[in-house]
Tab-separated table of C-alpha atoms in Angstrom:
chain	number	residue	atom	x	y	z
A	7	MET	CA	25.314	25.973	20.566
A	8	PRO	CA	21.579	24.814	20.071
A	9	PRO	CA	19.976	23.451	23.331
A	10	THR	CA	19.981	19.609	23.478
A	11	THR	CA	17.504	17.150	25.461
A	12	THR	CA	18.441	14.077	27.379
A	13	LEU	CA	16.014	10.944	26.813
A	14	HIS	CA	15.900	8.888	29.631
A	15	LEU	CA	14.689	5.280	29.586
A	16	THR	CA	14.158	3.211	32.654
A	17	SER	CA	13.258	-0.553	32.965
A	18	ILE	CA	14.131	-1.518	29.344
A	19	PRO	CA	14.961	-5.340	29.479
A	20	VAL	CA	18.672	-6.143	28.774
A	21	HIS	CA	19.413	-7.419	25.019
A	22	SER	CA	16.345	-5.558	23.622
A	23	HIS	CA	16.669	-4.165	20.345
A	24	LEU	CA	16.297	-0.371	20.493
A	25	GLY	CA	16.379	2.215	17.814
A	26	LEU	CA	16.419	6.169	17.465
A	27	ASP	CA	16.118	7.726	14.145
A	28	LEU	CA	18.770	6.115	11.551
A	29	SER	CA	20.779	4.261	14.494
A	30	SER	CA	19.790	0.928	16.493
A	31	PHE	CA	21.717	-0.862	19.157
A	32	THR	CA	21.074	-3.834	21.617
A	33	VAL	CA	20.560	-2.564	24.921
A	34	PRO	CA	23.508	-3.056	27.489
A	35	ALA	CA	23.354	-3.596	30.988
A	36	HIS	CA	22.553	-0.419	33.362
A	37	PHE	CA	21.660	1.569	30.279
A	38	THR	CA	19.644	4.760	31.145
A	39	GLY	CA	18.626	6.844	27.964
A	40	ILE	CA	20.634	8.692	25.364
A	41	THR	CA	21.994	12.236	25.998
A	42	ALA	CA	22.358	15.277	23.292
A	43	LEU	CA	19.161	14.869	21.381
A	44	PRO	CA	19.093	17.949	18.805
A	45	LEU	CA	15.838	19.677	17.929
A	46	GLY	CA	13.372	18.240	15.411
A	47	LEU	CA	11.162	15.384	15.252
A	48	HIS	CA	12.342	11.964	16.326
A	49	HIS	CA	11.349	8.339	15.982
A	50	ILE	CA	12.242	5.788	18.906
A	51	TRP	CA	11.442	2.278	18.413
A	52	LEU	CA	11.856	-0.885	20.575
A	53	SER	CA	11.612	-4.874	20.248
A	54	PRO	CA	11.595	-6.409	23.947
A	55	ALA	CA	13.803	-9.469	22.611
A	56	PRO	CA	16.158	-9.345	19.417
A	57	SER	CA	14.175	-12.658	17.812
A	58	LEU	CA	11.027	-10.741	17.551
A	59	VAL	CA	9.825	-9.172	14.295
A	60	LEU	CA	7.006	-7.174	16.214
A	61	ARG	CA	8.028	-3.593	17.141
A	62	SER	CA	6.551	-0.598	18.965
A	63	GLY	CA	7.280	3.155	17.783
A	64	LEU	CA	6.691	6.360	19.186
A	65	TRP	CA	7.206	9.663	17.319
A	66	PHE	CA	8.120	12.536	19.738
A	67	HIS	CA	9.018	16.513	18.989
A	68	ILE	CA	11.572	18.486	20.647
A	69	THR	CA	11.428	22.143	20.168
A	70	ALA	CA	13.214	25.137	21.906
A	71	ASP	CA	10.342	24.867	24.909
A	72	THR	CA	10.932	21.326	25.478
A	73	PRO	CA	12.315	20.282	28.788
A	74	SER	CA	15.712	19.367	28.971
A	75	ASN	CA	14.895	15.964	30.438
A	76	LEU	CA	12.266	13.785	29.131
A	77	TYR	CA	11.454	10.228	30.933
A	78	TYR	CA	9.922	7.192	29.488
A	79	THR	CA	9.715	3.857	30.993
A	80	TYR	CA	9.058	0.146	29.880
A	81	ASP	CA	5.743	-1.360	30.238
A	82	ALA	CA	6.134	-4.968	30.497
A	83	ALA	CA	2.458	-5.581	30.072
A	84	THR	CA	1.895	-3.732	26.947
A	85	GLU	CA	5.670	-3.947	25.672
A	86	ILE	CA	5.710	-0.477	24.731
A	87	LEU	CA	7.529	2.781	26.159
A	88	VAL	CA	5.161	4.760	28.290
A	89	PRO	CA	5.684	8.343	29.838
A	90	ASP	CA	7.354	7.810	33.295
A	91	GLN	CA	5.207	9.546	35.807
A	92	ASN	CA	8.331	9.104	38.296
A	93	GLY	CA	10.393	11.290	36.098
A	94	GLY	CA	14.010	11.597	37.802
A	95	THR	CA	13.322	9.212	40.594
A	96	THR	CA	12.828	5.711	39.191
A	97	VAL	CA	15.246	3.148	40.159
A	98	VAL	CA	17.032	0.922	37.343
A	99	ARG	CA	19.258	-2.113	37.422
A	100	GLY	CA	22.464	-1.530	39.147
A	101	GLY	CA	20.850	0.803	41.428
A	102	SER	CA	21.689	3.936	39.170
A	103	ALA	CA	19.061	6.467	39.008
A	104	ALA	CA	17.454	7.862	35.953
A	105	GLY	CA	19.109	11.246	36.328
A	106	GLU	CA	22.530	10.293	36.865
A	107	LYS	CA	25.258	10.145	33.711
A	108	ASP	CA	25.977	6.413	34.291
A	109	GLY	CA	24.466	4.146	31.609
A	110	MET	CA	23.830	7.089	29.232
A	111	LEU	CA	24.679	7.019	25.459
A	112	SER	CA	25.310	10.012	23.292
A	113	TYR	CA	23.008	10.737	20.230
A	114	ARG	CA	24.764	9.149	16.934
A	115	GLN	CA	23.339	8.451	13.632
A	116	ARG	CA	24.228	5.700	10.824
A	117	SER	CA	25.294	7.154	7.337
A	118	LEU	CA	22.996	5.837	4.576
A	119	THR	CA	25.829	5.439	2.305
A	120	THR	CA	28.989	4.720	4.213
A	121	GLY	CA	27.247	2.945	7.534
A	122	SER	CA	29.439	4.956	9.669
A	123	GLU	CA	28.187	6.681	12.731
A	124	SER	CA	28.533	10.376	13.890
A	125	THR	CA	26.532	13.039	15.654
A	126	SER	CA	25.338	14.753	12.623
A	127	ASP	CA	21.625	14.328	12.015
A	128	SER	CA	21.348	15.766	8.438
A	129	GLU	CA	20.520	12.516	6.674
A	130	TRP	CA	17.687	11.951	9.217
A	131	ARG	CA	16.454	15.614	8.727
A	132	ALA	CA	16.389	15.439	4.633
A	133	LEU	CA	14.697	11.872	4.949
A	134	THR	CA	11.854	13.246	7.228
A	135	ALA	CA	11.991	16.947	5.735
A	136	SER	CA	8.189	16.934	4.889
A	137	ILE	CA	7.016	15.322	8.341
A	138	THR	CA	5.179	17.926	10.599
A	139	PRO	CA	3.496	17.466	13.737
A	140	ALA	CA	0.137	18.103	11.775
A	141	VAL	CA	0.838	15.093	9.611
A	142	LEU	CA	1.705	12.911	12.357
A	143	THR	CA	-1.464	13.687	14.126
A	144	THR	CA	-3.642	13.077	10.837
A	145	LEU	CA	-1.939	9.745	10.362
A	146	LEU	CA	-1.293	8.611	13.916
A	147	GLY	CA	-3.689	10.474	16.076
A	148	PRO	CA	-2.771	12.728	19.039
A	149	VAL	CA	-0.285	9.882	20.677
A	150	TRP	CA	1.696	9.484	17.453
A	151	ARG	CA	2.289	5.818	18.578
A	152	VAL	CA	2.315	2.979	15.814
A	153	GLY	CA	3.530	-0.854	15.858
A	154	SER	CA	4.495	-3.558	13.182
A	155	ILE	CA	1.241	-4.746	12.863
A	156	SER	CA	-1.054	-1.583	12.905
A	157	GLU	CA	-3.332	-1.718	10.068
A	158	SER	CA	-4.463	1.207	7.748
A	159	THR	CA	-7.969	2.456	7.924
A	160	SER	CA	-7.913	3.707	4.236
A	161	SER	CA	-10.123	1.738	1.775
A	162	ASN	CA	-8.018	0.260	-0.964
A	163	THR	CA	-10.246	-3.029	-1.849
A	164	ALA	CA	-8.008	-5.747	-3.284
A	165	ALA	CA	-4.852	-3.753	-1.564
A	166	ASP	CA	-6.426	-4.145	1.836
A	167	ALA	CA	-7.263	-7.902	1.091
A	168	LYS	CA	-3.693	-8.409	0.167
A	169	GLU	CA	-2.633	-6.633	3.276
A	170	ALA	CA	-4.796	-8.655	5.816
A	171	THR	CA	-3.267	-11.883	4.249
A	172	ILE	CA	0.289	-10.715	5.050
A	173	LEU	CA	-0.380	-9.634	8.582
A	174	ASP	CA	-1.995	-13.140	9.256
A	175	ALA	CA	0.966	-14.549	8.218
A	176	ILE	CA	3.206	-12.540	10.731
A	177	PRO	CA	4.384	-14.860	13.406
A	178	LEU	CA	3.366	-13.946	17.077
A	179	ARG	CA	4.971	-15.250	20.358
A	180	PRO	CA	2.612	-17.997	21.485
A	181	ASP	CA	2.871	-16.718	24.903
A	182	ALA	CA	1.891	-13.193	24.142
A	183	ASP	CA	-1.358	-11.842	24.754
A	184	ALA	CA	-3.311	-9.934	22.001
A	185	LYS	CA	-2.840	-6.119	22.503
A	186	PRO	CA	-4.589	-3.380	20.719
A	187	GLU	CA	-2.607	-1.857	17.763
A	188	TYR	CA	-2.904	1.866	17.014
A	189	ALA	CA	-4.532	2.450	13.527
A	190	ILE	CA	-2.955	4.382	10.691
A	191	THR	CA	-5.130	6.764	8.770
A	192	PHE	CA	-3.517	6.782	5.436
A	193	THR	CA	-5.086	8.713	2.129
A	194	PRO	CA	-6.922	6.305	0.251
A	195	ILE	CA	-5.365	5.581	-3.054
A	196	ASP	CA	-6.546	3.063	-5.590
A	197	LEU	CA	-4.053	3.035	-8.661
A	198	ALA	CA	-6.249	0.665	-10.168
A	199	ARG	CA	-9.028	3.042	-10.724
A	200	SER	CA	-7.510	6.200	-11.182
A	201	TRP	CA	-10.781	8.295	-12.748
A	202	PRO	CA	-13.410	10.142	-11.390
A	203	GLU	CA	-16.783	8.636	-10.516
A	204	GLY	CA	-18.926	8.173	-13.548
A	205	ALA	CA	-16.315	8.382	-15.957
A	206	LEU	CA	-16.802	6.423	-19.301
A	207	GLY	CA	-15.070	5.510	-22.458
A	208	ARG	CA	-12.245	7.532	-23.324
A	209	GLU	CA	-12.006	9.735	-20.287
A	210	ARG	CA	-11.438	6.679	-18.267
A	211	THR	CA	-8.871	5.322	-20.730
A	212	LEU	CA	-7.055	8.365	-20.207
A	213	ALA	CA	-7.226	8.661	-16.688
A	214	ALA	CA	-5.953	5.073	-16.392
A	215	ARG	CA	-2.695	5.830	-18.382
A	216	ASP	CA	-2.342	9.173	-16.610
A	217	LYS	CA	-2.652	9.439	-12.499
A	218	SER	CA	-2.733	13.169	-12.503
A	219	TRP	CA	-6.621	13.180	-11.550
A	220	ALA	CA	-5.943	10.590	-8.827
A	221	LEU	CA	-2.850	12.778	-7.616
A	222	HIS	CA	-5.270	15.755	-7.508
A	223	ALA	CA	-7.743	13.916	-5.313
A	224	ALA	CA	-5.121	12.893	-3.296
A	225	LEU	CA	-3.723	16.303	-2.477
A	226	SER	CA	-7.170	17.459	-2.058
A	227	ARG	CA	-7.504	15.562	1.037
A	228	TRP	CA	-4.805	17.587	2.707
A	229	GLY	CA	-6.512	20.996	1.601
A	230	ASP	CA	-5.382	23.237	-1.550
A	231	GLU	CA	-2.831	21.703	-3.953
A	232	LYS	CA	-0.433	24.296	-2.820
A	233	HIS	CA	0.060	22.656	0.867
A	234	GLY	CA	-1.220	19.547	0.129
A	235	GLY	CA	1.713	18.686	-1.895
A	236	GLU	CA	4.294	18.809	1.168
A	237	GLN	CA	1.438	17.073	3.612
A	238	LEU	CA	1.401	14.072	1.135
A	239	LEU	CA	5.077	14.380	0.726
A	240	GLY	CA	4.911	14.250	4.576
A	241	GLU	CA	2.507	11.089	4.661
A	242	TRP	CA	4.822	9.468	1.933
A	243	GLN	CA	8.020	9.761	4.168
A	244	VAL	CA	6.215	8.659	7.209
A	245	ALA	CA	5.240	5.462	5.397
A	246	PHE	CA	8.771	4.845	4.383
A	247	VAL	CA	10.100	5.160	8.064
A	248	LEU	CA	7.440	2.744	9.443
A	249	GLY	CA	8.001	0.318	6.523
A	250	VAL	CA	11.850	0.171	6.851
A	251	LEU	CA	12.340	0.644	10.627
A	252	LEU	CA	8.986	-1.341	12.102
A	253	GLY	CA	8.438	-3.510	9.199
A	254	ASN	CA	4.764	-2.229	8.873
A	255	TRP	CA	3.275	-3.814	5.931
A	256	ALA	CA	0.381	-1.177	5.599
A	257	ALA	CA	3.179	1.396	5.492
A	258	CYS	CA	5.071	-0.291	2.654
A	259	GLU	CA	1.955	-0.623	0.384
A	260	GLN	CA	1.220	2.802	0.967
A	261	TRP	CA	4.858	3.844	0.103
A	262	ARG	CA	4.471	1.972	-3.265
A	263	ARG	CA	1.067	3.644	-4.147
A	264	ILE	CA	2.457	7.337	-3.439
A	265	ASN	CA	5.435	6.098	-5.660
A	266	GLY	CA	3.143	5.114	-8.584
A	267	LEU	CA	0.964	8.150	-8.171
A	268	PHE	CA	3.583	10.449	-8.474
A	269	LEU	CA	5.706	8.609	-11.219
A	270	GLY	CA	2.359	8.226	-13.182
A	271	ALA	CA	1.000	11.488	-13.198
A	272	ARG	CA	2.061	12.728	-16.880
A	273	SER	CA	0.120	15.641	-17.086
A	274	ALA	CA	0.740	16.903	-13.459
A	275	ALA	CA	4.420	16.851	-13.813
A	276	VAL	CA	4.474	19.604	-16.541
A	277	ASP	CA	2.261	21.697	-14.422
A	278	PRO	CA	4.184	24.415	-13.181
A	279	THR	CA	2.327	24.736	-9.891
A	280	LEU	CA	3.532	21.487	-8.849
A	281	SER	CA	6.980	21.599	-10.201
A	282	GLY	CA	8.482	21.990	-6.471
A	283	VAL	CA	6.314	19.065	-5.139
A	284	PHE	CA	7.856	16.844	-7.962
A	285	CYS	CA	11.416	18.121	-7.288
A	286	SER	CA	10.804	17.581	-3.623
A	287	PHE	CA	9.672	14.182	-4.372
A	288	LEU	CA	12.679	13.284	-6.575
A	289	ALA	CA	15.360	14.256	-4.265
A	290	GLY	CA	13.337	12.203	-1.643
A	291	LEU	CA	13.024	9.152	-3.563
A	292	ARG	CA	16.669	9.051	-4.354
A	293	GLN	CA	17.486	9.350	-0.763
A	294	MET	CA	14.998	6.444	-0.140
A	295	VAL	CA	16.713	4.463	-2.963
A	296	GLU	CA	20.138	5.159	-1.256
A	297	ALA	CA	18.891	3.761	2.033
A	298	LEU	CA	17.224	0.517	0.745
A	299	ALA	CA	20.314	-0.148	-1.576
A	300	GLY	CA	22.771	0.267	1.111
A	301	GLY	CA	20.938	-1.653	3.866
A	302	VAL	CA	22.735	0.132	6.750
A	303	VAL	CA	19.278	1.072	8.342
A	304	GLY	CA	16.848	-1.280	9.627
A	305	ASP	CA	16.393	-4.480	7.690
A	306	GLY	CA	14.242	-3.005	5.048
A	307	GLY	CA	11.035	-4.496	6.218
A	308	PHE	CA	8.964	-5.666	3.246
A	309	LEU	CA	10.958	-3.407	0.900
A	310	GLY	CA	13.889	-5.043	-0.914
A	311	ASP	CA	14.888	-5.683	-4.328
A	312	GLU	CA	11.601	-5.779	-6.062
A	313	ASP	CA	10.931	-2.398	-4.844
A	314	LEU	CA	14.044	-1.011	-6.456
A	315	ALA	CA	13.254	-2.491	-9.562
A	316	GLY	CA	9.647	-1.085	-9.550
A	317	VAL	CA	11.457	2.282	-8.872
A	318	GLU	CA	13.696	2.157	-11.947
A	319	LYS	CA	11.008	1.152	-14.119
A	320	GLY	CA	8.816	3.820	-12.843
A	321	MET	CA	11.421	6.431	-13.352
A	322	ARG	CA	11.836	5.088	-16.735
A	323	ARG	CA	8.486	5.674	-17.737
A	324	PHE	CA	8.399	9.232	-15.859
A	325	ALA	CA	11.361	10.301	-17.737
A	326	THR	CA	10.257	9.269	-21.254
A	327	ALA	CA	6.905	10.853	-20.723
A	328	LEU	CA	8.337	14.167	-19.511
A	329	ARG	CA	10.526	14.249	-22.603
A	330	GLU	CA	7.511	13.664	-24.695
A	331	ASP	CA	5.313	15.997	-23.160
A	332	GLY	CA	7.934	18.889	-23.281
A	333	GLY	CA	8.927	19.195	-19.755
A	334	ALA	CA	12.698	18.062	-20.089
A	335	LYS	CA	13.646	21.946	-19.906
A	336	GLY	CA	11.698	22.721	-16.515
A	337	LYS	CA	12.574	22.505	-12.981
A	338	VAL	CA	11.449	18.776	-13.104
A	339	GLY	CA	13.159	18.015	-16.047
A	340	ASN	CA	16.574	19.233	-14.428
A	341	SER	CA	15.725	17.063	-11.505
A	342	VAL	CA	15.185	14.023	-13.645
A	343	LYS	CA	18.551	14.547	-15.478
A	344	ASP	CA	20.520	14.679	-11.749
A	345	TRP	CA	18.554	11.535	-11.279
A	346	VAL	CA	19.594	9.649	-14.446
A	347	LYS	CA	23.323	10.630	-13.770
A	348	TRP	CA	22.812	9.580	-10.156
A	349	GLY	CA	21.422	6.255	-11.060
A	350	ARG	CA	23.751	5.577	-13.862
A	351	GLU	CA	26.782	6.114	-11.344
A	352	ARG	CA	25.171	4.859	-8.148
A	353	MET	CA	22.916	2.353	-8.929
A	354	GLU	CA	23.700	1.267	-12.740
A	355	TRP	CA	20.564	1.991	-14.066
A	356	SER	CA	19.654	3.294	-17.425
A	357	ILE	CA	16.706	5.700	-16.882
A	358	ASP	CA	17.012	7.398	-19.934
A	359	THR	CA	15.978	5.192	-22.817
A	360	ARG	CA	18.064	6.445	-25.175
A	361	GLU	CA	21.466	5.519	-23.914
A	362	VAL	CA	20.901	1.829	-24.235
A	363	LEU	CA	19.903	-0.637	-27.022
A	364	ARG	CA	16.616	-2.093	-25.747
A	365	ARG	CA	15.856	-4.048	-28.932
A	366	GLY	CA	18.018	-5.568	-31.732
A	367	THR	CA	19.431	-8.618	-33.115
A	368	VAL	CA	22.545	-10.828	-32.163
A	369	MET	CA	24.415	-13.665	-33.517
A	370	THR	CA	24.729	-16.919	-31.406
A	371	GLU	CA	27.753	-19.196	-31.186
A	372	GLU	CA	25.990	-21.500	-33.633
A	373	GLY	CA	26.066	-18.572	-36.336
A	374	ASP	CA	22.097	-18.228	-35.963
A	375	VAL	CA	20.922	-14.507	-35.931
A	376	VAL	CA	17.951	-14.164	-33.199
A	377	GLU	CA	16.134	-10.868	-32.327
A	378	VAL	CA	16.135	-10.101	-28.472
A	379	GLN	CA	14.674	-6.940	-26.534
A	380	GLU	CA	14.994	-6.068	-23.093
A	381	ASP	CA	12.563	-7.374	-20.257
A	382	GLY	CA	9.412	-5.617	-19.908
A	383	LEU	CA	9.916	-3.334	-23.238
A	384	GLU	CA	6.465	-4.723	-24.553
A	385	GLU	CA	4.856	-3.622	-21.276
A	386	GLU	CA	6.656	-0.054	-21.342
A	387	GLU	CA	5.696	0.717	-25.166
A	388	GLU	CA	2.263	-1.246	-24.810
A	389	SER	CA	3.045	-3.475	-27.749
A	390	GLY	CA	2.851	-7.371	-27.996
A	391	GLU	CA	0.690	-8.924	-25.605
A	392	TYR	CA	0.393	-5.507	-23.828
A	393	ALA	CA	-1.259	-3.627	-26.878
A	394	PRO	CA	-4.420	-1.847	-26.062
A	395	VAL	CA	-7.604	-3.198	-27.719
A	396	VAL	CA	-9.069	-0.815	-30.030
A	397	VAL	CA	-12.933	-0.892	-30.028
A	398	GLU	CA	-14.945	1.020	-32.571
A	399	ILE	CA	-18.142	2.515	-31.588
A	400	SER	CA	-20.349	4.227	-33.824
A	401	GLU	CA	-21.812	7.363	-32.794
A	402	SER	CA	-25.660	6.040	-33.058
A	403	PRO	CA	-26.491	2.659	-32.120
A	404	PRO	CA	-27.778	0.400	-35.060
A	405	LYS	CA	-31.340	0.504	-35.801
A	406	SER	CA	-33.244	-2.662	-35.574
A	407	PRO	CA	-35.042	-4.144	-38.758
A	408	VAL	CA	-38.450	-2.828	-39.204
A	409	ARG	CA	-40.839	-5.589	-39.447
A	410	PRO	CA	-43.952	-5.363	-41.940
A	411	PRO	CA	-47.221	-4.910	-40.443
A	412	VAL	CA	-49.132	-7.726	-39.399
A	413	GLU	CA	-52.361	-7.813	-41.560
A	414	ARG	CA	-55.555	-8.229	-39.357
A	415	ARG	CA	-59.029	-9.575	-41.079
A	416	SER	CA	-61.912	-7.036	-40.576
A	417	GLU	CA	-64.217	-10.137	-40.630
A	418	SER	CA	-65.025	-11.644	-37.503
A	419	PRO	CA	-65.039	-15.611	-37.245
A	420	PRO	CA	-68.553	-17.249	-37.821
A	421	PRO	CA	-70.033	-18.097	-34.344
A	422	LEU	CA	-70.189	-21.577	-33.578
A	423	GLU	CA	-73.288	-23.479	-34.417
A	424	ARG	CA	-74.899	-25.176	-31.557
A	425	SER	CA	-77.038	-28.505	-32.075
A	426	SER	CA	-80.532	-28.249	-30.756
A	427	GLU	CA	-80.526	-31.761	-29.837
A	428	SER	CA	-79.219	-32.591	-26.348
A	429	PRO	CA	-76.908	-35.625	-26.257
A	430	PRO	CA	-78.615	-39.102	-24.965
A	431	PRO	CA	-78.468	-39.579	-21.456
A	432	LEU	CA	-75.900	-41.818	-20.086
A	433	GLU	CA	-76.891	-45.457	-19.277
A	434	LYS	CA	-77.152	-46.507	-15.749
A	435	ARG	CA	-76.125	-49.724	-14.306
A	436	SER	CA	-78.755	-50.963	-11.815
A	437	GLU	CA	-76.298	-53.196	-10.116
A	438	SER	CA	-72.421	-53.119	-9.938
A	439	PRO	CA	-70.767	-56.571	-9.986
A	440	GLU	CA	-69.550	-57.697	-6.729
A	441	LEU	CA	-66.138	-58.144	-6.171
A	442	VAL	CA	-64.866	-61.415	-4.774
A	443	ILE	CA	-61.501	-62.213	-3.572
A	444	GLU	CA	-60.614	-65.413	-2.544
A	445	LEU	CA	-57.250	-65.710	-0.675
A	446	ALA	CA	-54.980	-68.528	-0.949
A	447	GLY	CA	-55.768	-71.102	1.766
A	448	ALA	CA	-59.058	-69.806	2.735
A	449	GLU	CA	-60.198	-73.241	2.397
A	450	ASP	CA	-58.244	-74.223	5.398
A	451	ASP	CA	-59.550	-71.946	7.758
A	452	ASP	CA	-61.800	-74.564	9.400
A	453	ASP	CA	-58.930	-76.636	9.663
A	454	PRO	CA	-58.477	-76.765	13.435
A	455	ARG	CA	-54.610	-77.054	12.906
A	456	TYR	CA	-54.537	-73.452	12.119
């Protein structure tokens, strides 16, 4: 039997909301910790009161060398879990010591599909398969701590402005002091500008329609493409966990960006060197959709029905592009086929556009024949108001009309003739006339009444 670890938690307020991996519960009285934690990475989060939307999370790694007992305590000043320096000796409610069995709960996990609880952590392991200690250190720093309002340090222009607006709208407790939040160092991704610097014309248009260059640029942040794929998938899984369990807006946005990056990378999807990365992405995306659709894990944070609709649209475009580019028979194509079948049976989605009639004519009850089409079809086909504008540019710029040269006279104009006679002198007046101003009433100056 593999070794397990006991997580001792002390001084946590009663009725706080505590979560570990995929399960969460309200803290009962005399609670002292959780037993039988299996090996691997774990994520624990805490909300001091059930009514608060703010949560603080902490990742930790249990290995074969990890001690059999880990000790954390609640810091009321910062409202986070910190290592307990008095491990095993802290006195908690009811007089129970942290090392005793009283108040301990067994490690259990909630299923993403059925909602039932068991001791198996297989679904949590599959959901976080690509997360490694190196990924957590790169994203969260050496402490591996994050909160609901932790911001991203990546530069995404318009997305950052939207993120700041959302964060400002999150209600805080009026009596809560401002506390520092740990930043998240996500990979900078700008789907609205998915072309290299200096690209013009056709190159920019192709890169806007095919996100493969942007995907390769994101992979290069983690090193070479062989190892960068798994690292980027690890970042994607961290973003999902933080978005769903902590309600972190920056993580939700990064999860959406990486979705758009993979589902929009048309030529990269048929690249044999990246087939394993795309297959892992499709398998992980299916499990994430399962979690969001089931609604049994967390409260979804900022991820909801609109994101599920976005995944459906993205998968439909991805499957169509893969079929048109001849990749339907490869490894990625087989994964898409499994996705199509699962989406039809589990989500009632029509991923394969050949299975449904998306445009046609119908007859109304009044006998009128009208043409109808599926919502969003014009955008997918780039027709109608979404049709691209074709601009014809000649190879050489038009020449400006040549003007005839201006004729210049060789003869210089005749010199001005100067008169030999000097002008008559100005007449000088010998005396200037006196200006006499007579004020009204001046005749009364000698009047003694004035």
